[in-house]
Coordinates of C-alpha atoms in Angstrom, one line a residue:
M1153 CA -44.8 74.8 -1.9
S1154 CA -43.6 75.4 -5.5
P1155 CA -45.2 78.2 -7.2
K1156 CA -47.5 77.7 -10.2
I1157 CA -45.6 78.3 -13.6
T1158 CA -47.9 80.9 -15.5
T1159 CA -45.6 82.0 -18.3
E1160 CA -47.6 80.0 -21.0
L1161 CA -51.1 81.0 -19.5
L1162 CA -50.1 84.5 -19.7
K1163 CA -49.0 84.4 -23.2
Q1164 CA -52.3 82.7 -24.2
L1165 CA -54.2 85.5 -22.1
R1166 CA -52.3 88.5 -24.0
Q1167 CA -53.3 86.8 -27.1
V1168 CA -57.0 86.8 -26.7
M1169 CA -56.7 90.3 -25.1
K1170 CA -55.9 91.1 -28.9
N1171 CA -58.2 88.7 -30.5
P1172 CA -61.2 90.3 -32.3
K1173 CA -63.2 87.2 -31.8
Y1174 CA -63.4 88.1 -28.0
V1175 CA -62.8 92.1 -27.9
Q1176 CA -64.4 94.6 -30.1
E1177 CA -60.8 96.2 -30.1
P1178 CA -57.6 95.2 -28.3
V1179 CA -57.3 95.8 -24.5
Q1180 CA -53.6 96.9 -23.3
A1181 CA -54.8 95.6 -19.7
Y1182 CA -57.2 93.0 -18.2
I1183 CA -58.4 93.0 -14.6
V1184 CA -59.1 89.7 -13.1
P1185 CA -60.9 90.4 -9.6
S1186 CA -61.5 87.4 -7.2
G1187 CA -65.3 87.4 -6.8
D1188 CA -68.1 85.8 -8.8
A1189 CA -71.1 87.5 -10.1
H1190 CA -72.5 87.8 -7.0
Q1191 CA -69.3 89.3 -5.5
S1192 CA -69.0 86.5 -3.1
E1193 CA -65.9 86.4 -0.9
Y1194 CA -65.8 82.5 -1.2
I1195 CA -66.4 81.1 -4.7
A1196 CA -67.1 77.9 -6.4
P1197 CA -64.1 76.3 -8.3
C1198 CA -65.7 77.4 -11.7
D1199 CA -65.3 81.0 -10.6
C1200 CA -61.7 80.6 -9.3
R1201 CA -60.3 82.5 -12.3
R1202 CA -57.7 84.6 -10.4
A1203 CA -56.2 81.6 -8.9
F1204 CA -56.1 79.7 -12.3
I1205 CA -54.1 82.7 -13.8
S1206 CA -51.9 83.4 -11.0
G1207 CA -51.6 80.3 -8.6
F1208 CA -52.6 82.6 -5.7
D1209 CA -55.6 81.0 -4.2
G1210 CA -56.5 83.4 -0.9
S1211 CA -59.8 84.6 -0.7
A1212 CA -59.0 88.3 -1.6
G1213 CA -56.9 89.8 -4.4
T1214 CA -57.0 91.3 -7.8
A1215 CA -54.9 90.3 -10.7
I1216 CA -53.9 92.7 -13.7
V1217 CA -52.2 91.6 -16.6
T1218 CA -50.9 94.1 -19.4
E1219 CA -48.7 93.2 -22.2
Q1220 CA -45.5 93.6 -20.2
H1221 CA -46.5 93.1 -16.8
A1222 CA -48.6 90.8 -14.3
A1223 CA -49.4 92.2 -10.9
M1224 CA -51.4 91.1 -7.8
W1225 CA -53.1 93.2 -5.2
T1226 CA -53.7 91.5 -1.7
D1227 CA -54.0 92.4 1.9
G1228 CA -51.8 91.8 5.0
R1229 CA -53.5 88.2 5.6
Y1230 CA -52.2 86.9 2.5
F1231 CA -48.6 88.5 1.8
L1232 CA -46.7 85.4 2.7
Q1233 CA -48.9 83.2 1.2
A1234 CA -49.2 85.1 -2.1
A1235 CA -45.4 85.2 -2.3
H1236 CA -45.2 81.4 -2.1
Q1237 CA -47.8 80.7 -4.6
M1238 CA -46.8 82.9 -7.5
D1239 CA -43.9 82.6 -9.8
N1240 CA -41.5 85.4 -10.9
N1241 CA -43.9 86.7 -13.8
W1242 CA -45.8 88.3 -10.9
T1243 CA -45.2 91.4 -8.8
L1244 CA -46.9 91.4 -5.2
M1245 CA -48.7 94.6 -4.5
K1246 CA -48.9 94.6 -0.7
M1247 CA -52.3 96.4 0.0
G1248 CA -52.2 99.1 3.0
L1249 CA -48.2 99.7 2.9
K1250 CA -47.6 103.4 2.2
D1251 CA -45.4 102.5 -0.8
T1252 CA -48.0 100.4 -2.8
P1253 CA -49.7 102.0 -5.5
T1254 CA -53.3 101.6 -6.1
Q1255 CA -54.7 99.6 -9.1
E1256 CA -55.3 102.9 -11.1
D1257 CA -52.0 104.4 -10.2
W1258 CA -50.2 101.3 -11.3
L1259 CA -52.0 101.5 -14.5
V1260 CA -51.6 104.9 -15.4
S1261 CA -47.8 104.5 -14.7
V1262 CA -47.3 101.4 -16.9
L1263 CA -50.0 101.7 -19.8
P1264 CA -49.0 103.6 -23.2
E1265 CA -51.3 106.7 -23.8
G1266 CA -55.0 106.1 -24.6
S1267 CA -55.2 102.7 -23.6
K1268 CA -58.1 100.3 -23.0
V1269 CA -58.6 98.3 -19.7
G1270 CA -60.9 95.5 -20.0
V1271 CA -62.9 93.5 -17.2
D1272 CA -65.7 91.1 -17.2
P1273 CA -68.7 93.5 -16.3
F1274 CA -70.5 90.7 -14.2
I1275 CA -67.6 90.3 -12.0
I1276 CA -66.7 93.8 -11.1
P1277 CA -69.0 95.6 -8.5
A1278 CA -70.8 98.9 -9.8
D1279 CA -69.1 100.9 -7.1
Q1280 CA -65.5 99.8 -8.0
W1281 CA -66.2 100.3 -11.7
K1282 CA -67.1 103.8 -11.0
R1283 CA -64.0 104.7 -8.9
M1284 CA -61.8 103.1 -11.5
S1285 CA -63.4 104.3 -14.7
K1286 CA -63.3 107.9 -13.2
A1287 CA -59.4 107.6 -12.3
L1288 CA -58.5 105.8 -15.7
R1289 CA -60.5 108.4 -17.7
S1290 CA -58.9 111.3 -16.0
A1291 CA -55.4 109.9 -17.4
G1292 CA -56.8 109.2 -20.8
H1293 CA -57.5 105.7 -20.5
D1294 CA -60.8 103.7 -20.9
L1295 CA -62.4 100.9 -18.7
V1296 CA -64.3 98.6 -20.9
P1297 CA -66.7 95.9 -20.3
V1298 CA -65.5 92.6 -22.3
K1299 CA -68.6 90.6 -22.6
E1300 CA -67.0 87.2 -22.6
N1301 CA -64.5 86.5 -19.8
L1302 CA -61.1 86.1 -21.3
I1303 CA -59.9 83.9 -18.6
D1304 CA -62.6 81.2 -19.6
T1305 CA -61.5 81.3 -23.0
I1306 CA -58.0 79.8 -22.2
W1307 CA -59.3 77.8 -19.1
T1308 CA -59.9 74.5 -20.9
D1309 CA -60.8 72.2 -18.0
C1310 CA -63.0 74.8 -16.3
P1311 CA -65.3 72.8 -13.8
Q1312 CA -68.9 72.9 -14.3
R1313 CA -71.0 75.6 -12.3
P1314 CA -72.6 73.6 -9.3
C1315 CA -76.2 73.1 -8.8
K1316 CA -76.8 71.2 -5.8
P1317 CA -80.1 70.5 -3.8
L1318 CA -81.4 72.8 -1.4
I1319 CA -82.2 72.6 2.4
T1320 CA -85.2 74.2 3.8
L1321 CA -85.2 75.8 7.1
D1322 CA -88.5 75.9 9.3
L1323 CA -89.7 78.6 11.9
S1324 CA -87.7 76.9 14.6
Y1325 CA -84.4 78.0 13.0
T1326 CA -85.3 81.1 11.3
G1327 CA -87.8 82.8 13.7
V1328 CA -89.3 84.4 10.6
S1329 CA -91.2 83.0 7.5
W1330 CA -90.1 84.0 4.1
R1331 CA -93.5 85.5 3.4
D1332 CA -92.9 88.0 6.6
K1333 CA -89.6 88.6 5.4
I1334 CA -90.9 89.8 1.8
T1335 CA -93.5 91.8 3.6
A1336 CA -90.9 93.7 5.6
L1337 CA -88.8 94.4 2.6
R1338 CA -91.7 95.7 0.6
S1339 CA -92.3 98.2 3.6
K1340 CA -88.6 99.2 3.3
M1341 CA -89.2 99.6 -0.4
A1342 CA -92.2 101.7 0.3
E1343 CA -90.4 104.1 2.6
R1344 CA -87.9 104.8 0.0
K1345 CA -90.4 104.9 -2.9
V1346 CA -89.0 102.2 -4.8
L1347 CA -90.8 99.8 -6.9
W1348 CA -88.2 97.1 -7.6
F1349 CA -85.7 95.5 -5.3
V1350 CA -82.8 93.2 -6.8
V1351 CA -81.2 90.7 -4.5
T1352 CA -77.7 89.8 -6.0
A1353 CA -75.8 88.4 -3.0
L1354 CA -76.3 84.6 -2.5
D1355 CA -76.4 84.9 1.1
E1356 CA -79.2 87.3 0.9
V1357 CA -81.2 85.3 -1.4
A1358 CA -80.9 82.5 0.9
W1359 CA -81.6 84.1 3.9
L1360 CA -84.7 85.9 2.3
F1361 CA -86.5 82.7 1.2
N1362 CA -85.2 80.7 4.3
L1363 CA -83.2 78.3 2.1
R1364 CA -79.8 76.8 2.0
G1365 CA -77.7 75.2 -0.5
S1366 CA -74.0 73.8 -1.0
D1367 CA -73.1 75.3 -4.3
V1368 CA -69.9 77.0 -2.6
E1369 CA -67.7 75.1 -0.2
Y1370 CA -68.1 76.2 3.4
N1371 CA -71.1 78.7 2.6
P1372 CA -74.6 77.1 2.6
V1373 CA -75.7 79.0 -0.3
F1374 CA -77.0 78.4 -4.0
F1375 CA -76.5 80.1 -7.4
A1376 CA -79.7 82.3 -7.6
Y1377 CA -81.0 86.0 -8.1
A1378 CA -84.1 87.5 -6.8
V1379 CA -86.3 90.5 -8.2
I1380 CA -89.0 91.6 -5.8
G1381 CA -91.9 93.8 -7.0
M1382 CA -94.8 95.4 -4.8
N1383 CA -96.8 92.4 -5.8
T1384 CA -94.4 90.0 -7.7
I1385 CA -91.7 87.8 -6.8
R1386 CA -89.2 86.2 -9.4
L1387 CA -86.7 83.6 -8.3
F1388 CA -83.8 83.1 -11.1
I1389 CA -82.4 79.6 -10.4
D1390 CA -81.4 76.7 -12.5
G1391 CA -81.7 72.9 -12.0
E1392 CA -83.8 69.9 -10.8
R1393 CA -83.6 71.3 -7.4
M1394 CA -86.8 73.3 -7.9
M1395 CA -88.6 70.1 -8.5
D1396 CA -88.0 68.6 -5.0
P1397 CA -91.5 68.4 -3.2
A1398 CA -89.9 69.9 0.1
V1399 CA -88.7 72.9 -1.7
R1400 CA -92.0 73.3 -3.8
E1401 CA -94.0 73.0 -0.3
H1402 CA -91.7 75.5 1.4
L1403 CA -92.1 78.1 -1.3
Q1404 CA -95.9 77.1 -1.8
L1405 CA -95.0 76.8 -5.5
D1406 CA -98.0 74.7 -6.1
S1407 CA -100.7 76.5 -3.8
T1408 CA -103.1 79.2 -4.7
L1409 CA -101.5 81.9 -3.0
E1410 CA -102.3 85.8 -3.1
P1411 CA -100.7 87.0 -6.2
E1412 CA -98.3 89.1 -4.2
F1413 CA -96.7 85.8 -2.8
K1414 CA -96.8 83.7 -5.9
I1415 CA -93.2 83.1 -6.8
Q1416 CA -92.4 82.8 -10.4
V1417 CA -89.2 80.6 -11.1
M1418 CA -87.1 81.7 -13.9
P1419 CA -83.6 80.5 -15.6
Y1420 CA -80.7 81.7 -13.7
G1421 CA -79.1 82.9 -16.9
S1422 CA -82.3 85.1 -17.7
I1423 CA -81.7 87.9 -15.0
L1424 CA -80.1 90.3 -17.4
S1425 CA -82.7 90.3 -19.9
E1426 CA -85.5 90.5 -17.3
L1427 CA -83.7 93.5 -15.6
Q1428 CA -83.3 95.1 -18.9
A1429 CA -87.3 94.5 -19.8
V1430 CA -87.9 96.0 -16.2
G1431 CA -85.7 99.1 -16.8
A1432 CA -87.4 99.7 -20.2
G1433 CA -90.9 99.6 -18.7
L1434 CA -90.3 102.1 -16.0
S1435 CA -92.1 105.6 -16.0
P1436 CA -90.0 108.7 -15.0
K1437 CA -90.1 108.6 -11.3
E1438 CA -89.8 104.9 -10.8
K1439 CA -87.0 103.5 -9.2
V1440 CA -85.1 99.9 -8.7
W1441 CA -83.0 99.3 -5.7
L1442 CA -79.7 97.6 -6.0
S1443 CA -76.6 97.2 -3.6
D1444 CA -73.6 99.4 -5.0
K1445 CA -71.8 96.0 -4.6
A1446 CA -74.2 94.5 -7.4
S1447 CA -72.2 93.7 -10.9
Y1448 CA -71.7 96.7 -13.1
A1449 CA -73.4 94.4 -15.9
L1450 CA -76.8 94.4 -13.6
S1451 CA -76.7 98.0 -12.6
E1452 CA -76.2 99.2 -16.2
A1453 CA -79.5 97.3 -17.0
I1454 CA -81.4 100.0 -15.3
P1455 CA -81.2 103.4 -16.8
K1456 CA -79.0 105.7 -14.4
A1457 CA -82.1 108.0 -13.6
H1458 CA -83.9 104.9 -12.2
R1459 CA -81.3 103.4 -10.1
Y1460 CA -81.3 103.7 -6.4
L1461 CA -77.9 102.3 -5.0
T1462 CA -77.2 101.9 -1.4
P1463 CA -73.9 100.4 0.3
Y1464 CA -75.9 98.0 2.4
T1465 CA -79.2 96.5 1.4
P1466 CA -82.2 96.2 3.9
I1467 CA -81.8 92.4 3.7
C1468 CA -78.1 92.9 4.6
I1469 CA -79.1 95.1 7.8
A1470 CA -82.1 92.7 8.7
K1471 CA -79.9 89.4 8.4
A1472 CA -77.0 91.0 10.5
V1473 CA -79.6 91.6 13.6
K1474 CA -80.4 88.2 14.7
N1475 CA -83.8 87.2 16.1
T1476 CA -84.4 85.0 19.3
S1477 CA -84.6 81.9 17.4
E1478 CA -81.4 82.7 15.3
T1479 CA -79.7 84.0 18.7
E1480 CA -80.6 80.6 20.4
G1481 CA -79.4 78.3 17.6
M1482 CA -76.2 80.3 17.5
R1483 CA -75.8 79.3 21.2
R1484 CA -76.5 75.8 20.6
A1485 CA -74.0 75.6 17.8
H1486 CA -71.4 77.2 19.9
I1487 CA -72.0 74.5 22.7
K1488 CA -71.7 71.8 20.2
D1489 CA -68.6 73.2 18.9
A1490 CA -66.8 73.6 22.1
V1491 CA -67.6 70.0 23.1
A1492 CA -65.9 68.9 19.7
L1493 CA -62.9 71.2 20.6
C1494 CA -62.4 69.9 24.3
E1495 CA -62.3 66.5 22.7
L1496 CA -59.9 67.7 20.2
F1497 CA -57.6 69.4 22.6
N1498 CA -57.6 66.6 25.1
W1499 CA -56.8 64.3 22.2
L1500 CA -53.9 66.5 21.1
E1501 CA -52.3 66.7 24.6
K1502 CA -51.9 63.0 24.6
E1503 CA -50.8 62.5 21.0
V1504 CA -48.6 65.3 20.2
P1505 CA -45.8 64.3 22.5
K1506 CA -45.8 61.1 20.5
G1507 CA -44.6 62.9 17.5
T1508 CA -47.2 61.3 15.2
V1509 CA -49.5 64.4 14.6
T1510 CA -49.3 66.6 11.7
E1511 CA -51.2 69.8 11.0
I1512 CA -53.3 67.9 8.4
I1513 CA -54.1 65.3 11.0
A1514 CA -54.9 67.6 13.5
A1515 CA -57.5 69.4 11.1
D1516 CA -59.0 66.2 10.1
K1517 CA -59.3 65.2 13.7
A1518 CA -61.3 68.7 14.5
E1519 CA -63.6 67.8 11.7
E1520 CA -64.2 64.3 12.6
F1521 CA -65.2 65.5 16.5
R1522 CA -67.4 68.3 15.0
S1523 CA -69.1 65.8 12.6
Q1524 CA -70.2 63.8 15.7
Q1525 CA -72.5 66.7 16.8
K1526 CA -76.2 67.0 16.0
D1527 CA -77.1 68.9 12.7
F1528 CA -73.4 69.3 11.7
V1529 CA -73.5 70.2 7.8
E1530 CA -70.0 70.9 7.1
L1531 CA -66.8 73.3 7.9
S1532 CA -67.4 77.1 7.8
F1533 CA -64.0 77.6 6.2
A1534 CA -60.7 75.8 5.4
T1535 CA -59.4 75.1 8.7
I1536 CA -56.1 76.9 9.7
S1537 CA -53.8 74.3 11.4
S1538 CA -50.6 75.7 11.9
T1539 CA -47.4 75.0 14.1
G1540 CA -44.3 77.1 14.5
P1541 CA -43.4 79.3 11.8
N1542 CA -46.6 78.2 9.7
G1543 CA -48.6 80.2 12.3
A1544 CA -47.3 83.4 11.2
I1545 CA -49.0 82.9 7.6
I1546 CA -52.1 84.5 8.7
H1547 CA -54.7 82.6 6.4
Y1548 CA -52.5 79.3 6.1
K1549 CA -54.0 75.8 5.0
P1550 CA -51.9 72.9 5.4
V1551 CA -51.0 71.2 2.2
P1552 CA -48.8 68.1 1.8
E1553 CA -45.8 70.2 0.8
T1554 CA -46.0 72.6 3.9
N1555 CA -47.4 69.9 6.4
R1556 CA -45.5 70.1 9.7
T1557 CA -45.5 67.8 12.6
L1558 CA -47.0 69.2 15.9
S1559 CA -44.4 69.3 18.6
V1560 CA -43.9 70.1 22.3
N1561 CA -41.3 72.9 21.4
E1562 CA -43.5 75.2 19.1
I1563 CA -46.7 77.3 19.4
Y1564 CA -49.8 75.6 17.8
L1565 CA -52.5 78.0 16.2
L1566 CA -55.9 76.4 15.1
D1567 CA -58.5 78.5 13.8
S1568 CA -61.6 76.5 12.6
G1569 CA -65.3 76.6 12.6
A1570 CA -68.6 74.5 11.5
Q1571 CA -71.9 75.0 9.8
Y1572 CA -74.7 73.5 11.9
K1573 CA -78.1 73.8 10.9
D1574 CA -78.7 76.0 13.9
G1575 CA -75.6 78.2 13.6
T1576 CA -72.4 79.0 12.3
T1577 CA -69.1 78.9 14.3
D1578 CA -65.5 80.5 14.0
V1579 CA -62.9 80.0 16.8
T1580 CA -59.1 80.5 17.3
R1581 CA -57.2 78.9 20.0
T1582 CA -53.3 79.1 20.2
M1583 CA -51.5 76.7 22.6
H1584 CA -48.3 75.2 23.5
F1585 CA -47.9 71.4 24.4
G1586 CA -44.6 71.9 26.2
T1587 CA -43.2 74.8 28.0
P1588 CA -43.6 78.6 26.2
S1589 CA -40.8 80.8 26.3
A1590 CA -41.2 84.0 28.3
Y1591 CA -41.4 86.0 25.1
E1592 CA -44.1 83.8 23.8
K1593 CA -46.0 84.1 27.0
E1594 CA -45.6 87.9 26.6
C1595 CA -46.8 88.3 23.2
F1596 CA -49.8 85.8 24.1
T1597 CA -50.6 88.0 27.0
Y1598 CA -50.9 91.2 25.0
V1599 CA -53.0 89.7 22.6
L1600 CA -55.2 88.2 25.3
K1601 CA -55.5 91.8 26.9
G1602 CA -56.7 93.2 23.5
H1603 CA -59.5 90.4 23.3
I1604 CA -60.6 91.0 26.6
A1605 CA -60.5 95.1 26.0
V1606 CA -62.9 94.4 23.0
S1607 CA -65.1 91.7 24.7
A1608 CA -65.6 93.8 28.0
A1609 CA -66.0 97.0 26.1
I1610 CA -69.2 99.1 27.1
F1611 CA -69.9 101.5 24.1
P1612 CA -73.0 103.9 23.3
N1613 CA -75.6 102.7 21.0
G1614 CA -74.6 103.9 17.6
T1615 CA -71.3 103.2 17.8
K1616 CA -69.6 101.9 14.6
G1617 CA -67.3 98.7 15.3
H1618 CA -64.2 100.4 13.6
L1619 CA -63.9 102.5 16.6
L1620 CA -63.2 99.4 18.9
D1621 CA -60.4 98.3 16.7
S1622 CA -57.7 100.2 18.8
F1623 CA -58.9 98.7 21.9
A1624 CA -57.7 95.2 20.7
R1625 CA -54.2 96.9 19.8
S1626 CA -53.6 99.1 22.5
A1627 CA -51.6 96.6 24.7
L1628 CA -49.6 95.6 21.6
W1629 CA -48.9 99.3 20.5
D1630 CA -47.5 100.1 23.9
C1631 CA -44.7 97.4 23.2
G1632 CA -44.2 98.5 19.7
L1633 CA -46.1 95.4 18.2
D1634 CA -49.1 95.4 16.0
Y1635 CA -51.2 92.8 13.6
L1636 CA -52.0 93.4 9.8
H1637 CA -55.8 92.2 9.8
G1638 CA -59.1 93.3 11.1
T1639 CA -60.2 92.5 14.5
G1640 CA -63.6 91.1 13.8
H1641 CA -66.2 90.4 11.1
G1642 CA -69.9 89.9 11.0
V1643 CA -71.0 86.1 11.2
G1644 CA -74.1 84.8 9.7
S1645 CA -76.5 82.3 11.2
F1646 CA -76.0 79.0 9.3
L1647 CA -74.9 81.4 6.6
N1648 CA -71.7 83.1 5.4
V1649 CA -68.8 83.0 8.4
H1650 CA -68.0 86.6 7.0
E1651 CA -70.8 88.9 6.6
G1652 CA -71.4 92.5 6.5
P1653 CA -72.5 95.2 7.4
C1654 CA -70.8 95.3 10.9
G1655 CA -67.3 94.4 11.9
I1656 CA -64.4 95.8 14.0
S1657 CA -61.6 96.8 11.5
Y1658 CA -59.4 99.9 10.8
K1659 CA -59.8 99.0 6.9
T1660 CA -63.2 100.4 6.7
F1661 CA -65.3 103.3 8.1
A1662 CA -68.1 102.3 6.1
D1663 CA -69.3 99.6 8.5
E1664 CA -73.0 100.2 9.9
P1665 CA -73.2 100.8 13.8
L1666 CA -73.3 98.0 16.0
E1667 CA -76.7 97.1 17.5
A1668 CA -78.1 94.5 20.0
G1669 CA -78.4 91.3 18.2
M1670 CA -75.5 91.6 15.7
I1671 CA -73.0 88.9 16.2
V1672 CA -69.2 89.3 15.4
S1673 CA -66.0 87.9 16.1
D1674 CA -63.1 89.5 18.5
E1675 CA -59.8 88.0 17.2
P1676 CA -56.5 90.2 17.7
G1677 CA -53.2 88.5 17.0
Y1678 CA -49.6 88.8 16.8
Y1679 CA -47.3 87.1 14.2
E1680 CA -43.8 86.8 14.1
D1681 CA -42.7 85.7 10.5
G1682 CA -40.6 82.6 10.5
S1683 CA -41.3 81.8 14.2
F1684 CA -44.8 81.6 15.3
G1685 CA -48.6 83.0 15.1
I1686 CA -50.9 83.9 18.1
R1687 CA -54.5 84.8 17.8
I1688 CA -57.4 84.4 20.3
E1689 CA -60.9 84.6 18.6
N1690 CA -64.4 84.2 20.1
V1691 CA -67.7 84.8 18.2
V1692 CA -69.7 87.5 20.4
L1693 CA -73.2 88.6 20.5
V1694 CA -73.8 92.4 21.0
I1695 CA -76.2 92.9 24.0
P1696 CA -77.6 96.0 26.0
A1697 CA -75.4 97.1 28.9
E1698 CA -76.6 98.3 32.2
T1699 CA -74.6 101.3 33.1
K1700 CA -74.7 103.6 36.1
Y1701 CA -75.8 106.9 33.9
N1702 CA -77.5 107.1 30.6
F1703 CA -76.1 110.1 28.6
K1704 CA -79.0 111.4 26.5
N1705 CA -80.9 108.5 26.8
R1706 CA -79.0 106.6 24.1
G1707 CA -78.5 103.5 25.9
S1708 CA -75.1 101.3 26.0
L1709 CA -74.1 98.2 24.6
T1710 CA -71.4 95.4 25.4
F1711 CA -70.5 91.8 24.0
E1712 CA -71.5 88.3 25.5
P1713 CA -69.0 85.6 24.2
L1714 CA -70.8 82.5 22.4
T1715 CA -67.7 80.8 21.9
L1716 CA -67.2 79.0 25.2
V1717 CA -63.6 77.4 24.8
P1718 CA -60.9 77.3 27.6
I1719 CA -58.0 79.9 26.9
Q1720 CA -54.7 78.0 27.7
T1721 CA -53.6 79.3 31.1
K1722 CA -50.0 78.4 30.8
M1723 CA -49.6 80.7 27.7
I1724 CA -50.6 83.6 30.0
D1725 CA -48.1 85.9 32.0
V1726 CA -50.3 86.8 34.9
N1727 CA -48.1 89.5 36.0
L1728 CA -49.1 91.4 32.9
L1729 CA -52.8 91.4 33.6
T1730 CA -54.6 93.9 35.7
Q1731 CA -56.9 92.4 38.5
K1732 CA -60.1 93.1 36.2
E1733 CA -58.5 91.3 33.4
C1734 CA -58.0 88.1 35.6
N1735 CA -61.4 88.4 36.8
W1736 CA -62.6 88.2 33.1
V1737 CA -60.6 85.1 32.3
N1738 CA -61.8 83.5 35.5
D1739 CA -65.4 84.5 35.0
Y1740 CA -65.2 83.1 31.3
H1741 CA -63.7 79.9 32.4
Q1742 CA -66.2 79.4 35.0
K1743 CA -69.0 79.8 32.2
C1744 CA -67.1 77.4 29.9
R1745 CA -66.9 74.8 33.0
E1746 CA -70.7 75.4 33.8
V1747 CA -72.1 75.5 30.2
I1748 CA -69.6 73.0 28.5
G1749 CA -69.3 70.8 31.4
A1750 CA -72.9 70.0 31.6
E1751 CA -73.0 69.2 27.8
L1752 CA -69.8 66.9 28.0
E1753 CA -71.4 65.2 31.0
R1754 CA -74.8 64.8 28.9
Q1755 CA -72.9 63.3 25.9
G1756 CA -71.0 61.0 28.0
R1757 CA -67.7 62.5 27.1
H1758 CA -66.0 62.1 30.6
E1759 CA -62.2 62.4 29.3
A1760 CA -62.8 65.4 27.7
L1761 CA -65.0 66.9 30.7
R1762 CA -61.8 66.1 33.0
W1763 CA -59.6 68.0 30.5
L1764 CA -62.2 71.1 30.6
I1765 CA -62.1 71.1 34.3
R1766 CA -58.3 71.0 34.5
E1767 CA -58.1 74.0 31.8
T1768 CA -60.6 76.1 33.8
E1769 CA -58.6 76.4 37.0
P1770 CA -58.9 79.8 38.2
L1771 CA -55.9 82.2 37.7
R1772 CA -54.3 83.6 40.8
M1773 CA -52.5 87.2 40.8
Q1774 CA -48.9 87.0 42.1

């Protein structure tokens, strides 16, 4: 993969950093975050500014360009990818390693005295602005908002912002009407004595109104904001899509409703001026509730004394705790997904020895099998189909230049998922189509032990997910091994495949406690650069656990796997498992056989069913 040549682009950016047409006074550094105006993780092509300027297109990273330097901060998932995609104008800053400076420390070390550091105020979250501004000010520099995005001024062929049709979801999928969700939100607002609530995250807008879209690839969301008052609802959204009769009926736009449920539809671009008007009309004690991840521009529209900021919004927390309809939908989605993967792995076992299957062909075949399932919408992220050394690139995506052929001599890792109308899936399986080496089996088994340790964990109500992260690493740590990513993330219900506020990761202690109904992934791994990658991932549901005792009456929780896809037993060194772990694998495989077997039978997929039965034979302790 040849890196993007950025010399000319950086030269142009450095010129506009001094151009009075775009900046009130010259800026000595310009920050290019990876999100959009809604702080989304996955973004539309028109918002891929950091990828445009640097060539690095991973989902997380921040670029900073000064008059002399260009630097990129990203995390352990992307070290190899960023190094491959960026040319030598760029310095890679490996976050999480002890010698890597923070963005603020690096800026202080390279900037001349009294410098101005510019950033688009719509793209930077308020909490990040606050932290960065304080650190720079203490060193004599200023963080300044640059109204016009400087990347946009040099990006001549920037794509249009998408504005695609909307999907309405009825109660059979959502379990709760949008009116009831607004009522619940207003009661949370009343508890906090807040008059207005500003919804900025795209998945929160979609969830609140029981709508989905396709403005962002892999994420069924659409560009919109909402401002909820105690008796008003404003939805900021563009395009013809609001003229669709199904959408109008769903939102009851043409009905005579009680005034507090009447939705005012306003242009997407008018959010800032409308918020400024709200801010200007507040009396002394009145408050406006925003996420502290909302953009600095929108936060600043509300005077500081009237702002009520929280790390997680009540919508974020309500969305994470799935109701019965959503949970049932997620179960159905995972059954369909398992059917597709049984078909795929059965096909791969026959085709790989012929030497004709590449990473791209395997990824396309996975999508083909998924698209045959009911209510399939799209993939939930770009498929990670990686064999041999490519497996060590944690968020690898096969492209023609890197596309390897699967063989009987290498480990194959497939991390993939789909959006179905009734749920979102995300599953990783690692397999060998020949005979794995003793070392490969050993590493795989340590990863499996970690996966089981999390999946079988019983923990008190109120436990935060980050406390479970080391459960997944313990077997690896015992042997001096580890992996540089978190162990799990929240998963949306026909929404974003990564969602807060819960997760299982050493990287954050700001996660919300796990509670029954939350859905997270369990995905430890191990990666040997230049050789192979191993990851075993299930999506799991938090459920109440029955325990012998009940300390202080607080109750306990555990996990139920929603993903039901066999774990390849020939990769397991049974001698390294305890009896309890061996029983877990056998019980899991029995459930795969029963639940997925019945569905394969129902769909008449007999060859895949025979594959499933072979792959779920019980392990025997030796």
